[in-house]
C-alpha positions as a printed Julia matrix, in Angstrom:
215×3 Matrix{Float64}:
 128.36   90.96   81.4
 125.03   91.01   83.1
 121.38   89.96   82.68
 118.8    92.12   84.41
 115.11   92.66   85.03
 113.46   95.11   87.27
 113.97   93.41   90.6
 116.95   91.05   89.95
 120.34   91.07   88.19
 123.06   88.46   87.07
 126.52   89.69   87.01
 130.05   88.34   85.93
 132.43   90.01   88.31
 135.61   89.48   90.21
 133.9    89.79   93.78
 130.56   89.86   95.55
 131.32   93.33   96.61
 131.9    94.44   92.94
 128.54   92.87   92.21
 126.78   94.76   94.96
 128.46   98.04   93.98
 127.41   97.6    90.13
 123.73   96.69   91.05
 123.5    99.56   93.57
 124.69  102.11   90.75
 122.35  100.37   88.12
 119.4   100.64   90.55
 120.38  103.84   92.08
 120.25  102.43   95.73
 122.82  101.76   98.51
 125.24   98.98   98.1
 124.07   97.55  101.45
 120.55   97.3   100.1
 121.7    94.77   97.53
 121.26   91.01   98.53
 123.42   88.35   97.04
 121.24   85.43   96.09
 123.71   83.04   94.6
 127.41   82.77   93.63
 128.79   80.51   90.84
 132.7    80.49   90.51
 133.91   80.29   86.85
 137.56   79.46   86.28
 139.31   80.61   83.24
 141.37   78.16   81.12
 144.59   77.05   82.84
 143.74   79.37   85.67
 144.81   82.34   83.43
 143.55   85.87   84.32
 142.33   84.65   87.72
 138.63   83.47   88.65
 135.36   85.12   87.76
 132.03   84.91   89.64
 128.55   84.85   88.36
 126.61   86.61   91.1
 122.8    86.76   91.25
 121.6    89.86   93.13
 118.38   91.47   94.03
 117.38   94.5    96.15
 116.51   93.69   99.9
 113.18   95.38   99.34
 111.08   96.9    96.69
 113.09   99.35   94.56
 110.39  102.17   94.8
 110.28  101.95   98.66
 114.11  101.92   98.87
 114.42  105.02   96.85
 111.64  106.73   98.59
 113.36  105.93  101.92
 116.53  107.61  100.71
 114.67  110.6    99.43
 113.09  110.95  102.88
 116.45  110.45  104.71
 117.79  113.21  102.73
 114.86  115.41  103.23
 115.03  114.96  106.94
 118.63  115.65  107.06
 118.33  118.99  105.35
 115.46  119.76  107.8
 117.87  118.91  110.71
 115.42  116.29  112.04
 116.8   113.44  114.13
 114.72  110.46  112.61
 115.42  107.23  111.02
 113.48  105.67  108.07
 113.07  101.94  107.75
 111.23  100.08  105.02
 108.6    97.49  106.37
 106.12   95.27  104.73
 107.09   96.28  101.22
 105.2    99.41  100.82
 105.39  100.92  104.53
 108.22  103.31  105.53
 108.31  103.64  109.21
 109.85  106.9   110.68
 111.33  106.59  114.21
 113.51  108.76  116.44
 113.62  111.74  118.65
 111.89  114.14  116.17
 109.25  111.62  115.09
 106.44  113.78  116.56
 107.34  116.62  114.39
 107.0   114.38  111.32
 103.49  113.12  112.42
 102.15  116.65  113.2
  98.91  117.53  114.7
  96.33  114.71  114.14
  98.83  113.39  111.66
  98.42  116.09  109.23
 102.22  116.39  108.6
 102.57  112.63  108.03
  99.53  112.67  105.72
 100.71  115.52  103.66
 104.24  113.87  103.36
 102.75  110.67  102.25
 100.65  112.39   99.63
 103.7   114.32   98.24
 105.87  111.07   98.29
 103.1   109.2    96.29
 103.2   112.02   93.66
 106.89  111.77   93.45
 106.77  107.89   92.94
 103.55  107.81   90.81
 105.74  107.29   87.5
 107.28  104.24   89.17
 103.8   102.64   89.5
 104.07  102.22   93.28
 101.85  103.53   96.27
 103.58  104.05   99.57
 102.36  104.39  103.16
 104.13  106.28  105.83
 104.03  105.21  109.55
 105.72  106.47  112.69
 106.13  104.65  115.94
 102.75  102.86  115.64
 100.79  105.95  114.67
  98.89  104.04  111.88
  97.58  101.46  114.39
  96.44  104.13  116.7
  94.8   106.12  113.98
  92.98  103.14  112.6
  91.42  102.53  116.04
  90.4   106.16  116.27
  88.98  105.95  112.6
  86.82  103.04  113.51
  85.39  105.05  116.45
  84.91  107.98  114.29
  83.19  105.79  111.64
  80.76  104.37  114.18
  80.0   107.76  115.68
  79.3   109.37  112.11
  77.02  106.44  111.29
  75.12  106.9   114.46
  74.7   110.55  113.87
  73.61  109.98  110.29
  70.89  107.58  111.37
  69.77  109.75  114.36
  69.67  112.93  112.32
  68.43  111.38  109.1
  70.96  113.07  106.81
  74.34  112.59  105.56
  77.44  113.27  107.68
  80.65  114.37  105.82
  84.13  113.5   107.42
  87.37  115.17  107.39
  89.74  114.78  104.25
  91.53  111.53  104.67
  94.36  109.66  102.97
  93.55  106.55  100.81
  94.21  103.94  103.46
  92.21  105.85  106.12
  89.08  105.95  103.92
  89.55  102.27  103.46
  89.48  101.81  107.18
  86.21  103.71  107.39
  84.6   101.88  104.44
  85.44   98.55  106.11
  84.39   99.53  109.49
  80.82  100.27  108.27
  80.43   97.76  105.44
  78.3    95.3   107.47
  75.8    97.92  108.54
  72.85   97.55  106.06
  71.25  100.92  107.0
  74.5   102.88  106.21
  76.4   103.66  102.96
  79.81  105.26  102.66
  80.82  107.23   99.67
  84.27  108.81   98.85
  83.88  112.21   97.22
  86.08  115.11   96.07
  89.61  115.14   94.69
  93.07  114.78   96.59
  94.23  115.91   98.88
  90.84  116.85  100.04
  88.98  113.62   99.07
  86.83  112.66  101.94
  83.97  110.24  103.05
  80.34  111.08  103.4
  78.29  108.68  105.6
  74.74  108.27  104.16
  71.7   106.76  106.03
  70.01  104.43  103.44
  66.59  105.39  104.75
  66.27  109.08  105.71
  63.47  108.5   108.26
  64.59  108.11  111.86
  64.92  104.66  113.29
  66.89  102.65  115.81
  70.6   102.41  114.71
  71.94   98.98  113.88
  74.6    99.61  116.4
  71.93   98.99  119.22
  70.48   95.81  117.78
  70.98   92.49  119.56
């Protein structure tokens, strides 16, 4: 007997291990990804038929993230890549290991393409996932902020829009946020995935001193 919702389950079983196995099969995840929340012992009349347990369980992380992690692990194993995948911060999957550089690719292109394909795969689940690898996102974020300021400077100096390279959704957010406080600059996302990119527009087309130089 069980009562379930999307991220929790109450089972009547003979052991905690049985509860974890049943929940793992129901959710299609690993048994060690099932967390026991509470256990209530229910004894049968006169001790007949042994004891039964009411066990409340839930996944250790978001189900979409756990399934995506397992998918990536299988994919990397088929590709003979020596990496591990860990769920972090709910929607972030962190890839580490000897072959992590291969997964990142040149300028993060492989990681970006993999993230796009992964999100297409989980779109029906209603989730959106982000991929990281050994601090790449943090380094990329710093690089994007520098790129945004450079593009804004060029847009103001030249008096015309400056298009940037195609970016993932989270990368575009970094650029938008980096320039949101500059009154003389506007950022627009244009195009369709996976080629959607940002165009940096000067609000006034005449040449003027950029806001970066103001005191």
